Amino acid sequence: MFDTLASQPNDPLLALIGLYNSDKRADKIDLGVGVYRDDQGRTPVLKAVKEAEKQLLATQESKSYVAPEGDRQFLDLLWHLVEGGQTGRFAAGVQTPGGSGALRLASDLLARAGARRLLLGVPTWPNHPGIFGATGLNVETYPFFDVPTQSIRFAGMIKALSGAQKGDAVLLHASCHNPTGAPLSAAQWDDLAAVIAERKLIPLIDSAYQGFGEGIEEDVYGLRKVLRAADEALVAVSCSKSFGIYRERTGAIFAVAGDARTAEIARSNLVTMARTSYSMPPDHGAAVVRTILSSEELRRVWMEELDSMRNRLNGLRRELSAALADSWQLAPQIDEQEGMFSLLPLDQADVLKLREEHGLYMPTSGRINIAGLKSADIGRVAEILKPLLR
Ligand SMILES: Cc1ncc(COP(=O)(O)O)c(C=O)c1O
């Protein structure tokens, strides 16, 4: 039967990695792949993670199954990091294989609960439409960002959400928007929360970069505001970036409701959907995160490391924006944006030209991973980009 299937194209980002690797030029630059890199181009294991792994190796006594919802202490600690005991809402969590697994379970739950539509901002992480489409949800869009002017289309966003109805879910990025880096201001989050409350929408908040934007607490301001406003909500958390444990596939989905009983109903559904899919999540990454967050010392080390990743990103944004400023009037926006990504106003021909003529790699959308820059490369990258950014 398999030969009756249509072959599927490779994921364009994975294909880009292959192209980059086979480029022989010594001065090639990879701004494509979506992982954090240090100034030597490495994605190191954090010290706090190494130490937690040492402790686990020395003390772990069993590899027996964990609870159906995963590691409960991990879930409690992670929820506290995200929600901070500040919303007065009831949450029930299920540990998942990464943030992607959390989004997939969220999508399954919304489909099972009969959500009318799921609204996605344009643009958004390219995997979002695929994950939500796979569960048969009716996916529609709202405007989020205008690339040529590098600005959030806030009026358009509010207008679209004001036309939505009870039973509609809306996907929001908690911080460090992928692919635009464009941050909503506190006042915009407040307005958004008011519309969500008024229209009785279900927010699905994707939190994949806590601590990469302005800080651990600052990056969840909007998330907490929206949770206080919504009757019911879902929060998908990824530990991949904030703890640098990408391949350990660590995350969680939290169902949020006004009473414990409703949250537990949602959890029981999430657990049964996980059970019939992959049964249980992998343990190691969650055990690492639990070990870090439950130790004062390891938490301190981790927060310092997270601060230094954020400071590096912010420094690179400042330098790139300054280097482009004499020829591109929107250059200050690069500095205003946050997290790893910005979306440059480049078309496909521009992106291919940069790749072929200069060995500068990015996906055809024009998204750049700021962490792929080394300080020493910024002058050259700016000169290469200038003729195309007008
Ligand atoms: C916006 C967003 N959400 C979720 C994820 C999922 O991350 P993971 O499944 O690797 O934890 C990513 C990863 O790139 C992302 O950018």
Coordinates of C-alpha atoms and ligand atoms in Angstrom, one line a residue:
M1 CA 0.0 0.0 0.0
F2 CA 2.8 2.4 0.8
D3 CA 3.5 3.0 -2.9
T4 CA 0.1 4.5 -3.2
L5 CA 1.1 7.3 -0.8
A6 CA 2.3 10.7 -2.1
S7 CA 5.9 11.3 -1.1
Q8 CA 6.2 14.3 1.3
P9 CA 8.6 17.1 0.9
N10 CA 11.5 17.5 3.4
D11 CA 11.0 20.1 6.1
P12 CA 12.5 23.2 4.5
L13 CA 14.5 24.1 7.6
L14 CA 16.0 20.6 7.8
A15 CA 16.8 20.8 4.1
L16 CA 18.5 24.2 4.7
I17 CA 20.8 22.5 7.3
G18 CA 21.9 20.0 4.6
L19 CA 22.6 22.8 2.2
Y20 CA 24.6 24.8 4.7
N21 CA 26.7 21.7 5.7
S22 CA 27.6 21.0 2.1
D23 CA 28.7 24.6 1.5
K24 CA 32.6 24.6 1.5
R25 CA 33.0 28.3 2.0
A26 CA 34.9 29.0 5.3
D27 CA 33.1 32.3 5.9
K28 CA 29.5 30.9 5.5
I29 CA 27.0 32.0 8.1
D30 CA 24.0 30.0 9.4
L31 CA 21.1 32.2 10.5
G32 CA 18.6 29.4 9.7
V33 CA 18.4 26.8 12.4
G34 CA 16.2 27.6 15.4
V35 CA 18.6 26.8 18.3
Y36 CA 20.6 29.1 20.6
R37 CA 24.3 29.4 19.7
D38 CA 27.1 31.0 21.7
D39 CA 29.8 33.3 20.1
Q40 CA 31.7 30.2 19.0
G41 CA 28.7 28.9 17.2
R42 CA 28.1 26.1 19.8
T43 CA 24.9 25.0 21.5
P44 CA 26.4 24.0 24.8
V45 CA 24.8 21.9 27.5
L46 CA 24.1 24.3 30.4
K47 CA 26.2 23.9 33.6
A48 CA 23.0 23.6 35.6
V49 CA 21.9 20.8 33.3
K50 CA 25.2 19.0 33.6
E51 CA 25.1 19.2 37.4
A52 CA 21.5 18.0 37.5
E53 CA 22.4 15.0 35.3
K54 CA 25.3 14.1 37.6
Q55 CA 22.9 14.2 40.6
L56 CA 20.4 12.0 38.7
L57 CA 23.0 9.5 37.7
A58 CA 24.1 9.2 41.3
T59 CA 20.7 9.0 42.9
Q60 CA 18.1 7.6 40.4
E61 CA 17.0 4.2 41.7
S62 CA 14.5 3.1 39.1
K63 CA 13.5 3.5 35.5
S64 CA 10.0 2.2 36.1
Y65 CA 7.1 4.1 34.6
V66 CA 6.2 7.5 35.9
A67 CA 2.5 8.6 36.6
P68 CA 0.2 8.8 33.5
E69 CA 0.5 12.6 33.5
G70 CA 4.3 12.4 33.9
D71 CA 6.4 13.7 36.7
R72 CA 4.1 15.6 39.0
Q73 CA 6.8 17.5 40.8
F74 CA 8.1 18.7 37.4
L75 CA 4.6 19.8 36.5
D76 CA 4.1 21.7 39.7
L77 CA 7.5 23.5 39.5
L78 CA 7.1 24.3 35.8
W79 CA 3.6 25.7 36.4
H80 CA 4.9 27.8 39.2
L81 CA 7.6 29.2 36.9
V82 CA 5.0 30.1 34.3
E83 CA 2.1 31.2 36.4
G84 CA 3.8 32.2 39.6
G85 CA 0.7 31.7 41.8
Q86 CA -0.6 34.9 40.4
T87 CA -3.8 34.2 38.4
G88 CA -6.1 32.5 40.9
R89 CA -7.0 29.9 38.3
F90 CA -7.0 26.1 38.5
A91 CA -4.5 24.3 36.3
A92 CA -4.1 20.6 35.5
G93 CA -0.9 19.7 33.6
V94 CA 0.3 16.7 31.6
Q95 CA 4.0 16.3 30.7
T96 CA 4.6 16.1 27.0
P97 CA 7.4 15.3 24.5
G98 CA 8.5 18.9 24.0
G99 CA 6.4 22.0 23.3
S100 CA 5.3 20.4 20.0
G101 CA 3.8 17.5 21.9
A102 CA 2.0 19.9 24.2
L103 CA 0.6 21.8 21.2
R104 CA -0.6 18.5 19.6
L105 CA -2.4 17.4 22.8
A106 CA -3.9 20.9 23.0
S107 CA -5.1 20.5 19.5
D108 CA -6.6 17.1 20.2
L109 CA -8.4 18.4 23.2
L110 CA -9.8 21.4 21.4
A111 CA -11.0 19.1 18.6
R112 CA -12.6 16.6 21.1
A113 CA -14.3 19.5 23.0
G114 CA -15.8 20.8 19.7
A115 CA -14.0 24.1 19.3
R116 CA -15.5 26.0 16.4
R117 CA -12.2 27.3 15.0
L118 CA -8.6 27.9 16.0
L119 CA -7.3 31.3 15.0
L120 CA -3.6 31.6 14.2
G121 CA -1.7 34.9 13.8
V122 CA 0.0 35.6 10.4
P123 CA 2.8 34.9 10.4
T124 CA 3.4 32.2 12.9
W125 CA 5.8 29.3 13.6
P126 CA 5.4 27.2 10.3
N127 CA 4.7 24.1 12.4
H128 CA 1.6 25.5 13.9
P129 CA -0.8 25.1 10.9
G130 CA 0.5 21.5 10.5
I131 CA 0.0 20.5 14.1
F132 CA -3.5 22.0 14.3
G133 CA -4.6 20.8 10.9
A134 CA -3.6 17.3 11.8
T135 CA -6.4 17.0 14.3
G136 CA -9.1 18.2 12.0
L137 CA -9.5 21.6 13.7
N138 CA -10.9 24.3 11.6
V139 CA -7.8 26.6 11.3
E140 CA -8.3 30.3 10.4
T141 CA -6.1 33.3 10.7
Y142 CA -5.9 36.8 12.2
P143 CA -3.4 39.5 11.1
F144 CA -0.3 39.8 13.4
F145 CA 2.7 41.4 11.8
D146 CA 3.4 43.6 8.8
V147 CA 6.9 42.7 7.5
P148 CA 7.6 45.7 5.2
T149 CA 7.0 48.2 8.1
Q150 CA 8.2 45.7 10.9
S151 CA 5.1 46.5 13.0
I152 CA 2.4 44.6 14.8
R153 CA -1.0 44.9 13.1
F154 CA -2.6 45.4 16.4
A155 CA -5.8 47.1 15.2
G156 CA -6.3 44.3 12.7
M157 CA -5.7 41.7 15.3
I158 CA -8.2 43.2 17.7
K159 CA -10.7 43.7 15.0
A160 CA -10.5 40.0 14.0
L161 CA -10.7 38.7 17.5
S162 CA -13.6 41.0 18.3
G163 CA -15.5 39.2 15.5
A164 CA -14.7 35.8 17.0
Q165 CA -17.2 33.9 19.1
K166 CA -17.6 31.7 22.1
G167 CA -16.1 28.3 21.2
D168 CA -13.3 29.9 19.1
A169 CA -9.7 29.3 20.3
V170 CA -6.9 31.7 19.6
L171 CA -3.2 30.9 19.5
L172 CA -0.9 33.5 21.2
H173 CA 2.9 33.4 21.6
A174 CA 3.8 34.2 25.2
S175 CA 7.0 36.1 24.3
C176 CA 9.8 36.1 21.7
H177 CA 7.4 35.6 18.8
N178 CA 8.6 33.1 16.3
P179 CA 9.3 34.2 13.5
T180 CA 8.9 38.0 14.1
G181 CA 10.4 38.7 17.5
A182 CA 7.7 41.5 17.8
P183 CA 6.7 42.0 21.4
L184 CA 3.2 43.1 22.4
S185 CA 3.4 46.0 24.9
A186 CA 1.8 45.6 28.4
A187 CA -1.0 47.9 27.2
Q188 CA -1.6 45.8 24.2
W189 CA -1.8 42.6 26.3
D190 CA -4.3 44.3 28.5
D191 CA -6.5 45.2 25.5
L192 CA -6.1 41.7 24.2
A193 CA -7.1 40.2 27.5
A194 CA -10.2 42.4 27.6
V195 CA -11.3 41.1 24.1
I196 CA -10.7 37.5 25.1
A197 CA -12.9 38.0 28.2
E198 CA -15.6 39.8 26.3
R199 CA -15.8 37.4 23.4
K200 CA -15.3 34.3 25.7
L201 CA -12.5 33.0 23.6
I202 CA -10.2 30.2 24.6
P203 CA -6.6 31.3 24.5
L204 CA -4.0 28.6 23.7
I205 CA -0.7 30.2 24.8
D206 CA 2.5 28.9 23.3
S207 CA 5.4 29.6 25.8
A208 CA 8.6 28.3 24.2
Y209 CA 11.1 31.0 25.1
Q210 CA 10.5 32.1 28.7
G211 CA 13.6 34.2 29.8
F212 CA 14.9 34.8 26.3
G213 CA 13.0 38.2 25.9
E214 CA 13.1 40.5 28.8
G215 CA 13.4 38.2 31.8
I216 CA 11.7 35.1 33.4
E217 CA 8.9 37.2 35.0
E218 CA 8.6 39.8 32.3
D219 CA 8.1 37.2 29.6
V220 CA 5.0 35.9 31.2
Y221 CA 3.3 39.2 31.9
G222 CA 0.9 38.8 29.0
L223 CA 0.3 35.1 29.6
R224 CA -0.8 35.8 33.2
K225 CA -2.9 38.7 32.2
V226 CA -4.8 36.6 29.6
L227 CA -5.2 33.7 32.1
R228 CA -6.8 36.0 34.6
A229 CA -9.3 37.2 31.9
A230 CA -10.2 33.9 30.2
D231 CA -12.8 31.4 31.5
E232 CA -10.8 28.5 30.2
A233 CA -7.3 28.4 28.6
L234 CA -4.5 26.1 27.5
V235 CA -0.8 26.8 28.0
A236 CA 1.8 24.8 26.0
V237 CA 5.2 25.0 27.6
S238 CA 8.5 24.0 25.9
C239 CA 11.7 23.5 28.0
S240 CA 13.8 23.1 24.9
K241 CA 15.2 26.6 24.6
S242 CA 15.1 27.9 28.2
F243 CA 16.9 24.9 29.5
G244 CA 18.9 24.1 26.3
I245 CA 17.6 20.5 26.3
Y246 CA 16.2 20.4 22.8
R247 CA 16.7 16.7 22.1
E248 CA 15.3 15.6 25.5
R249 CA 11.8 16.5 24.3
T250 CA 10.6 18.2 27.5
G251 CA 7.4 20.2 27.9
A252 CA 3.9 20.2 29.3
I253 CA 0.4 21.2 28.5
F254 CA -1.7 22.9 31.2
A255 CA -5.5 23.1 31.0
V256 CA -6.7 26.2 33.0
A257 CA -10.2 26.6 34.3
G258 CA -12.2 28.5 37.0
D259 CA -12.6 25.4 39.2
A260 CA -10.6 22.3 40.0
R261 CA -13.2 19.9 38.7
T262 CA -13.2 21.3 35.2
A263 CA -9.4 21.4 35.0
E264 CA -9.3 17.7 36.1
I265 CA -11.8 16.7 33.4
A266 CA -9.5 18.3 30.8
R267 CA -6.5 16.5 32.3
S268 CA -8.2 13.1 32.2
N269 CA -8.9 13.7 28.5
L270 CA -5.3 14.8 27.8
V271 CA -4.0 11.8 29.6
T272 CA -6.2 9.3 27.6
M273 CA -5.2 11.0 24.4
A274 CA -1.5 10.7 25.3
R275 CA -2.1 7.1 26.3
T276 CA -3.5 6.1 22.9
S277 CA -0.7 8.0 21.1
Y278 CA 2.7 7.5 22.8
S279 CA 1.5 6.3 26.3
M280 CA 4.0 8.3 28.4
P281 CA 6.5 11.1 27.9
P282 CA 10.2 10.5 28.1
D283 CA 11.5 11.2 31.7
H284 CA 15.1 12.4 31.5
G285 CA 14.5 16.1 30.5
A286 CA 11.7 16.5 33.0
A287 CA 13.9 15.0 35.7
V288 CA 16.6 17.5 34.9
V289 CA 14.2 20.4 35.0
R290 CA 12.7 19.2 38.2
T291 CA 16.2 18.8 39.8
I292 CA 17.2 22.3 38.7
L293 CA 14.0 24.1 39.8
S294 CA 13.9 22.3 43.2
S295 CA 17.5 23.2 44.2
E296 CA 18.1 26.8 45.2
E297 CA 21.7 26.6 44.0
L298 CA 21.0 24.9 40.6
R299 CA 18.2 27.3 40.0
R300 CA 20.5 30.2 40.6
V301 CA 23.1 28.8 38.2
W302 CA 20.4 28.2 35.6
M303 CA 19.1 31.7 35.9
E304 CA 22.5 33.2 35.5
E305 CA 23.0 31.1 32.3
L306 CA 19.6 32.1 31.0
D307 CA 20.5 35.8 31.7
S308 CA 23.7 35.4 29.8
M309 CA 21.9 33.9 26.8
R310 CA 19.4 36.7 26.8
N311 CA 22.1 39.4 27.2
R312 CA 24.0 37.9 24.3
L313 CA 20.9 38.1 22.1
N314 CA 20.1 41.6 23.2
G315 CA 23.7 42.7 22.5
L316 CA 23.7 41.2 19.0
R317 CA 20.4 42.9 18.3
R318 CA 21.9 46.3 19.4
E319 CA 25.0 45.8 17.3
L320 CA 23.1 44.6 14.1
S321 CA 20.6 47.4 14.4
A322 CA 23.4 50.0 14.8
A323 CA 25.3 48.5 11.9
L324 CA 22.3 48.8 9.6
A325 CA 21.1 52.1 10.8
D326 CA 22.8 54.4 8.2
S327 CA 20.9 52.7 5.3
W328 CA 17.7 51.2 6.7
Q329 CA 15.3 53.4 8.6
L330 CA 13.6 50.4 10.2
A331 CA 16.9 49.1 11.7
P332 CA 15.9 50.2 15.3
Q333 CA 13.1 47.7 15.1
I334 CA 15.6 44.8 15.2
D335 CA 16.7 46.1 18.6
E336 CA 13.1 46.6 19.8
Q337 CA 12.3 43.0 18.9
E338 CA 13.2 40.2 21.3
G339 CA 14.3 36.6 21.5
M340 CA 16.0 34.6 18.8
F341 CA 14.1 35.7 15.6
S342 CA 13.5 38.6 13.4
L343 CA 11.7 38.5 10.0
L344 CA 13.4 40.6 7.4
P345 CA 11.6 42.1 4.5
L346 CA 13.4 40.0 1.9
D347 CA 11.8 38.0 -0.9
Q348 CA 12.7 34.5 -2.0
A349 CA 15.1 35.8 -4.8
D350 CA 16.9 38.0 -2.2
V351 CA 17.3 35.0 0.2
L352 CA 18.7 32.8 -2.6
K353 CA 21.1 35.5 -3.7
L354 CA 22.4 35.9 -0.1
R355 CA 22.9 32.1 0.0
E356 CA 24.6 31.8 -3.4
E357 CA 26.7 34.9 -3.5
H358 CA 27.6 35.3 0.2
G359 CA 27.1 32.0 1.9
L360 CA 24.5 33.7 4.2
Y361 CA 21.8 31.1 5.1
M362 CA 18.2 31.7 6.2
P363 CA 14.9 30.2 5.2
T364 CA 13.1 31.8 2.3
S365 CA 10.7 33.6 4.6
G366 CA 13.6 35.9 5.5
R367 CA 13.6 34.8 9.2
I368 CA 17.0 35.2 10.8
N369 CA 18.2 33.5 14.0
I370 CA 20.0 36.3 15.8
A371 CA 21.9 33.7 17.9
G372 CA 23.5 32.4 14.7
L373 CA 25.5 35.7 14.5
K374 CA 29.0 36.0 15.9
S375 CA 30.0 39.5 17.0
A376 CA 32.9 39.4 14.5
D377 CA 30.5 38.8 11.6
I378 CA 28.1 41.6 12.3
G379 CA 29.8 44.2 10.1
R380 CA 30.0 41.9 7.1
V381 CA 26.4 40.6 7.5
A382 CA 25.2 44.2 7.7
E383 CA 27.1 45.2 4.5
I384 CA 25.6 42.2 2.7
L385 CA 22.1 43.0 3.8
K386 CA 22.1 46.7 3.3
P387 CA 21.5 46.8 -0.5
L388 CA 18.4 44.6 0.0
L389 CA 16.9 46.4 3.0
R390 CA 15.3 49.6 1.7
Ligands
LIG1 C1 6.8 29.0 18.8 C2 7.3 27.7 19.2 N1 6.5 26.8 19.8 C3 6.8 25.6 20.1 C4 8.1 25.1 19.8 C5 8.3 23.6 20.1 O1 9.5 23.3 20.6 P1 9.9 21.8 21.1 O2 8.9 20.9 20.5 O3 11.2 21.6 20.5 O4 9.9 21.9 22.5 C6 9.0 25.9 19.1 C7 10.2 25.4 18.6 O5 10.9 25.9 17.8 C8 8.6 27.2 18.8 O6 9.4 28.1 18.1

